[in-house]
XYZ file of C-alpha atoms in Angstrom:
413
model
C 69.734 -26.352 35.314
C 65.982 -26.409 34.665
C 65.398 -24.405 37.845
C 67.957 -21.734 36.887
C 66.585 -21.461 33.353
C 63.011 -21.091 34.582
C 64.039 -18.417 37.087
C 65.458 -16.373 34.203
C 62.113 -15.907 32.435
C 59.107 -13.868 33.613
C 56.665 -16.792 33.819
C 59.322 -19.288 34.854
C 58.125 -20.180 38.343
C 54.612 -21.295 37.268
C 56.232 -23.196 34.393
C 58.620 -24.871 36.833
C 55.635 -26.038 38.916
C 53.967 -27.529 35.820
C 57.223 -29.205 34.743
C 57.634 -30.756 38.193
C 54.047 -32.065 38.189
C 54.406 -33.583 34.706
C 57.791 -35.020 35.607
C 56.409 -36.642 38.765
C 53.466 -38.012 36.781
C 55.695 -39.487 34.088
C 57.939 -41.123 36.682
C 55.114 -42.309 38.903
C 53.645 -45.774 39.174
C 50.106 -44.490 38.915
C 47.843 -46.704 36.763
C 48.017 -44.366 33.738
C 47.675 -45.927 30.254
C 50.911 -45.966 28.229
C 49.330 -43.902 25.480
C 48.472 -41.154 27.952
C 52.018 -41.208 29.296
C 53.412 -40.887 25.762
C 51.078 -37.985 25.057
C 52.146 -36.213 28.243
C 55.797 -36.839 27.385
C 55.302 -35.302 23.955
C 53.607 -32.226 25.463
C 56.323 -31.974 28.111
C 59.227 -31.945 25.653
C 57.358 -29.786 23.134
C 56.918 -27.143 25.834
C 60.322 -27.527 27.504
C 62.452 -26.972 24.398
C 60.845 -23.644 23.325
C 60.890 -22.520 26.959
C 64.614 -23.254 27.196
C 65.294 -21.441 23.914
C 63.273 -18.440 25.047
C 65.095 -18.377 28.394
C 68.435 -18.436 26.588
C 67.346 -15.526 24.383
C 66.485 -13.539 27.512
C 69.744 -14.334 29.295
C 72.043 -14.069 26.262
C 72.323 -10.238 26.206
C 73.610 -10.361 29.785
C 76.319 -12.939 29.102
C 79.849 -11.606 28.647
C 80.927 -11.673 25.002
C 84.636 -10.998 24.677
C 85.871 -11.166 21.077
C 89.112 -9.174 21.565
C 89.417 -8.496 17.835
C 91.480 -5.423 18.696
C 94.187 -7.475 20.485
C 96.213 -9.726 18.182
C 97.556 -12.114 20.847
C 95.562 -11.723 24.054
C 97.292 -14.449 26.059
C 100.777 -13.115 25.343
C 99.660 -9.500 25.863
C 98.122 -10.078 29.298
C 101.049 -12.203 30.478
C 103.588 -9.632 29.307
C 101.604 -6.771 30.820
C 101.350 -8.509 34.191
C 105.031 -9.425 34.120
C 106.061 -5.829 33.403
C 103.543 -3.777 35.318
C 101.349 -5.884 37.613
C 103.877 -7.868 39.602
C 101.920 -8.698 42.759
C 105.156 -9.165 44.708
C 105.941 -5.494 44.331
C 109.192 -5.827 42.388
C 107.727 -3.691 39.613
C 105.150 -1.170 40.687
C 103.794 2.248 39.793
C 106.894 3.935 41.212
C 109.274 2.195 38.800
C 111.096 4.380 36.281
C 110.338 1.933 33.458
C 106.594 2.047 34.011
C 106.548 5.834 34.311
C 108.653 6.251 31.174
C 106.193 4.088 29.242
C 103.007 5.515 30.760
C 101.226 5.914 27.412
C 101.971 2.304 26.471
C 100.929 1.105 29.924
C 97.611 2.955 29.778
C 96.777 1.970 26.208
C 97.611 -1.703 26.823
C 95.638 -1.711 30.080
C 92.479 -0.421 28.386
C 92.866 -2.693 25.385
C 92.830 -5.580 27.858
C 89.969 -4.535 30.128
C 87.510 -2.587 27.968
C 85.326 -5.584 27.064
C 85.071 -6.488 30.759
C 84.332 -2.901 31.807
C 81.516 -2.637 29.273
C 80.039 -5.956 30.389
C 80.309 -5.418 34.125
C 80.159 -1.636 34.501
C 78.631 0.028 31.451
C 79.858 2.643 29.000
C 81.031 5.159 31.624
C 84.250 3.967 33.236
C 84.022 5.836 36.534
C 82.542 5.593 40.016
C 79.566 7.681 41.144
C 78.128 8.673 44.541
C 74.808 6.985 45.264
C 71.763 7.524 47.412
C 70.102 4.666 49.255
C 67.753 2.886 46.845
C 69.226 4.551 43.768
C 70.018 2.390 40.757
C 73.727 2.030 39.904
C 73.368 3.313 36.336
C 71.032 6.109 37.438
C 73.732 7.323 39.838
C 76.264 7.355 37.001
C 74.026 9.581 34.860
C 73.143 11.863 37.768
C 76.833 12.361 38.576
C 77.638 13.146 34.942
C 74.836 15.701 34.789
C 75.989 17.260 38.056
C 79.516 17.665 36.662
C 78.061 19.200 33.474
C 76.094 21.675 35.583
C 79.330 22.845 37.240
C 81.132 23.680 33.979
C 79.945 27.287 34.106
C 78.492 27.311 30.599
C 75.752 29.983 30.626
C 72.181 29.252 29.622
C 70.162 29.764 27.520
C 72.506 29.261 24.590
C 72.109 31.271 21.425
C 73.201 28.298 19.302
C 70.935 25.776 17.693
C 72.219 22.175 17.441
C 73.147 22.947 13.803
C 75.149 26.134 14.508
C 78.522 24.787 15.593
C 80.448 28.056 15.272
C 78.364 29.628 18.025
C 78.710 26.695 20.396
C 80.900 26.625 23.490
C 83.717 24.084 23.100
C 84.159 21.454 25.806
C 87.073 19.035 26.283
C 86.451 15.507 27.597
C 89.771 14.339 29.080
C 90.275 10.591 28.637
C 86.873 10.191 26.993
C 86.945 6.366 26.953
C 84.168 4.886 24.834
C 82.123 8.055 25.195
C 79.671 7.289 27.999
C 80.091 10.650 29.795
C 80.350 12.454 26.447
C 76.934 11.228 25.359
C 75.427 12.095 28.738
C 76.906 15.621 28.753
C 75.916 16.210 25.109
C 72.309 15.325 25.923
C 72.406 17.451 29.084
C 73.267 20.509 26.956
C 70.753 19.495 24.232
C 73.601 19.213 21.703
C 74.290 22.952 22.001
C 77.976 22.470 22.874
C 80.809 21.029 20.815
C 82.558 18.243 22.763
C 86.038 17.029 21.851
C 87.225 13.788 23.415
C 90.943 13.091 23.799
C 92.017 9.505 24.411
C 95.187 7.443 24.039
C 93.378 4.234 23.032
C 92.325 3.908 19.380
C 89.846 1.126 20.162
C 88.028 3.429 22.585
C 87.591 6.114 19.962
C 86.296 3.615 17.400
C 83.693 2.340 19.858
C 82.754 5.863 20.948
C 82.100 6.881 17.339
C 80.042 3.746 16.759
C 77.922 4.306 19.863
C 77.513 8.005 19.077
C 76.228 7.149 15.596
C 73.894 4.522 17.039
C 72.342 7.041 19.469
C 72.346 9.953 17.032
C 74.727 12.019 19.184
C 75.590 15.332 17.518
C 78.497 17.766 17.635
C 81.242 15.518 19.016
C 84.730 14.837 17.683
C 87.831 13.010 18.868
C 91.595 13.314 19.180
C 93.694 10.197 19.637
C 96.669 11.202 21.711
C 98.281 11.968 25.044
C 96.415 14.412 27.304
C 99.829 15.830 28.246
C 100.312 16.939 24.616
C 96.937 17.992 23.234
C 97.369 19.133 19.590
C 95.286 22.323 19.803
C 96.132 25.976 20.295
C 96.162 27.903 23.553
C 92.812 29.036 24.993
C 90.767 26.678 22.792
C 88.107 25.303 25.135
C 85.412 27.066 27.157
C 85.232 24.222 29.685
C 86.889 20.886 30.520
C 85.782 17.839 32.488
C 87.714 14.799 33.653
C 86.077 11.661 35.091
C 89.028 9.956 36.801
C 91.149 9.964 33.617
C 94.128 11.885 34.961
C 94.728 9.158 37.547
C 96.854 7.666 34.734
C 99.143 10.714 34.745
C 102.659 10.154 36.052
C 103.215 13.906 36.494
C 100.067 15.721 37.558
C 101.640 19.194 37.442
C 102.543 18.680 33.766
C 99.058 17.352 33.030
C 97.285 20.179 34.849
C 99.458 22.800 33.120
C 98.514 21.358 29.737
C 94.819 21.520 30.626
C 95.370 25.082 31.870
C 96.982 25.979 28.522
C 94.079 24.813 26.352
C 91.367 26.326 28.607
C 90.141 29.858 27.882
C 90.628 32.511 30.589
C 87.544 32.482 32.805
C 86.783 28.906 31.792
C 86.180 26.075 34.235
C 87.482 22.552 34.641
C 85.723 19.954 36.785
C 87.971 17.021 37.636
C 87.425 13.891 39.734
C 90.736 12.920 41.333
C 91.905 9.789 43.143
C 93.447 11.008 46.376
C 94.679 9.423 49.581
C 92.594 10.422 52.602
C 93.728 11.486 56.063
C 93.405 7.916 57.388
C 96.211 6.781 55.052
C 99.422 6.123 56.965
C 102.529 5.846 54.827
C 104.238 3.998 57.692
C 101.510 1.353 57.741
C 102.727 -1.508 55.535
C 99.175 -2.727 54.958
C 98.081 0.688 53.676
C 101.087 0.938 51.394
C 100.451 -2.545 50.008
C 96.768 -1.833 49.333
C 97.556 1.311 47.338
C 100.357 -0.486 45.498
C 97.853 -3.121 44.388
C 95.315 -0.457 43.392
C 97.976 1.114 41.182
C 99.267 -2.140 39.748
C 95.885 -3.603 38.808
C 94.386 -0.353 37.469
C 97.303 1.159 35.592
C 97.215 4.270 37.787
C 99.475 6.256 40.113
C 97.762 6.926 43.443
C 100.822 6.356 45.645
C 101.843 9.608 47.295
C 98.802 11.547 46.073
C 97.309 12.871 49.247
C 94.597 15.465 48.827
C 96.996 18.247 49.816
C 99.477 17.124 47.146
C 96.815 17.189 44.430
C 95.537 20.571 45.612
C 99.059 22.005 45.458
C 99.619 20.586 41.945
C 96.430 22.265 40.714
C 97.438 25.603 42.236
C 100.965 25.290 40.822
C 99.425 24.795 37.377
C 97.704 28.175 37.802
C 94.127 27.224 38.610
C 91.910 28.983 41.104
C 90.083 26.388 43.216
C 86.396 27.253 43.520
C 85.493 24.137 45.492
C 86.591 20.625 46.281
C 84.951 17.796 48.211
C 84.983 14.035 48.506
C 81.688 13.231 46.776
C 81.657 9.764 48.389
C 81.651 11.105 51.937
C 78.571 11.189 54.138
C 79.028 14.945 54.420
C 78.608 15.239 50.639
C 75.407 13.203 50.792
C 76.581 9.837 49.477
C 74.827 6.976 51.273
C 76.892 4.194 49.713
C 80.692 3.971 49.778
C 82.433 3.683 46.414
C 83.895 0.310 47.400
C 80.458 -1.197 48.058
C 80.033 -1.848 44.333
C 82.471 -4.712 45.002
C 81.020 -5.788 48.342
C 77.527 -7.138 47.723
C 74.202 -6.507 46.046
C 73.813 -3.233 47.972
C 76.460 -1.974 45.564
C 73.973 -2.396 42.735
C 76.037 -4.694 40.529
C 75.874 -8.484 40.618
C 78.989 -8.678 38.415
C 80.917 -6.720 41.055
C 80.151 -9.068 43.932
C 82.622 -11.786 44.818
C 80.173 -14.437 43.625
C 79.532 -12.498 40.415
C 83.264 -12.131 39.774
C 83.763 -15.879 40.200
C 80.820 -16.614 37.896
C 82.440 -14.441 35.231
C 85.808 -16.129 35.791
C 84.270 -19.606 35.459
C 82.428 -18.525 32.318
C 85.720 -17.227 30.849
C 87.588 -20.387 31.846
C 84.959 -22.625 30.259
C 84.831 -20.365 27.218
C 88.571 -20.704 26.778
C 88.407 -24.481 27.248
C 85.698 -24.752 24.588
C 87.624 -22.299 22.371
C 84.668 -19.927 22.316
C 86.724 -17.180 23.966
C 90.351 -16.293 23.183
C 93.043 -17.683 25.458
C 93.949 -15.166 28.143
C 90.391 -13.977 28.797
C 90.251 -15.688 32.199
C 93.606 -14.164 33.143
C 92.272 -10.666 32.421
C 89.300 -11.380 34.686
C 91.688 -12.641 37.363
C 93.618 -9.354 37.211
C 90.382 -7.380 37.542
C 89.311 -9.500 40.514
C 92.558 -8.407 42.149
C 91.660 -4.802 41.357
C 88.216 -5.224 42.944
C 89.751 -6.696 46.089
C 92.220 -3.804 46.428
C 89.387 -1.271 46.071
C 87.346 -3.113 48.703
C 90.225 -2.982 51.148
C 90.938 0.696 50.404
C 87.275 1.499 51.037
C 87.115 -0.462 54.267
C 90.237 1.270 55.575
C 88.938 4.666 54.360
C 92.315 5.515 52.851
C 91.309 6.352 49.247
C 88.596 8.180 47.331
C 88.124 8.127 43.550
C 85.939 11.216 43.826
C 87.792 14.208 45.219
C 85.870 16.548 42.949
C 87.503 19.885 42.144
C 85.782 22.800 40.427
C 88.530 25.036 39.053
C 88.761 28.261 37.099
C 91.452 29.729 34.915
C 91.882 33.373 36.004
C 90.883 35.972 33.395
C 94.120 37.930 33.685
């Protein structure tokens, strides 16, 4: 324990050497007077206690803190959710009529359960990002968000100051989550666009507003609701972006038509889609099982969504496809596969490694046992460990990408 604590602080290794020397001296049989031993003992404990407290203060911000104030009965909620929608035996999966009929409830419940974990282990932007060798995980997230913003087709320079909202282009953030991409895009445009986030989860919107206020983010607003039924008029937005949110859609044609409706003619939408790659074989039971588990542990609907199917759905909705590519492919310049964030430290996230996942699970289990964390926390982590494993397998088999990035335009006619 002393070794781990000392490793957590900047000057810990020299301190550890001193502690070992003092410890050996106190335990030795050297002819040292008792008074000198007592003095050394006093110095030892006087230094060790503040050092331990300081180490804890350094480590504390990185410990998972899951209050779940927004979920009234976490243990019952996670058990019921898994029973209804995450049956690992496949009796109830993403193809079931019940789950599809209750897609808004499924999605909202899923994010109420996992948001604290996502923030702790992933950050405030709940999406993957292509990475270069040596690039920091969070830096890749921001770079990807800025790249998407650059593809929205909003002309520069803008004639609007950050205080002139009526002149600003309007941008829709589909499935805005807790506002990570929103804040990044708002800063990219120097607050000269008006961003509206639509999200089904009330807790997400509350957190997004709180974080926006904390960072002084300007010109953003929110709609709590279903992205299949956005309560705005036709031709409202100049541009739209979607970071993997529409993977929760049970009917992509309906979703894409709704986004087409609210987009102005000539406007662009940039959307990151989960699609099945050419290596996926629907006759391969292993492939089918992997995608079933991806769907069941992530509240999404990837089964059957080959790239050609998604492309057709976008065209059927009326969009003109300007470009599309798998941003995680070598051809697109990504050095690190999306699934490597769950493989090892090369993925850039200790919490995503198998060891990191087990550390979090043990922490949650002990927290529950000591009644520091609400009952059911460890079960949520267990579900997410299953999600990580399914993503790892999908990446290894090269059958899925979470980043088939489409740049689309609504024709001006």
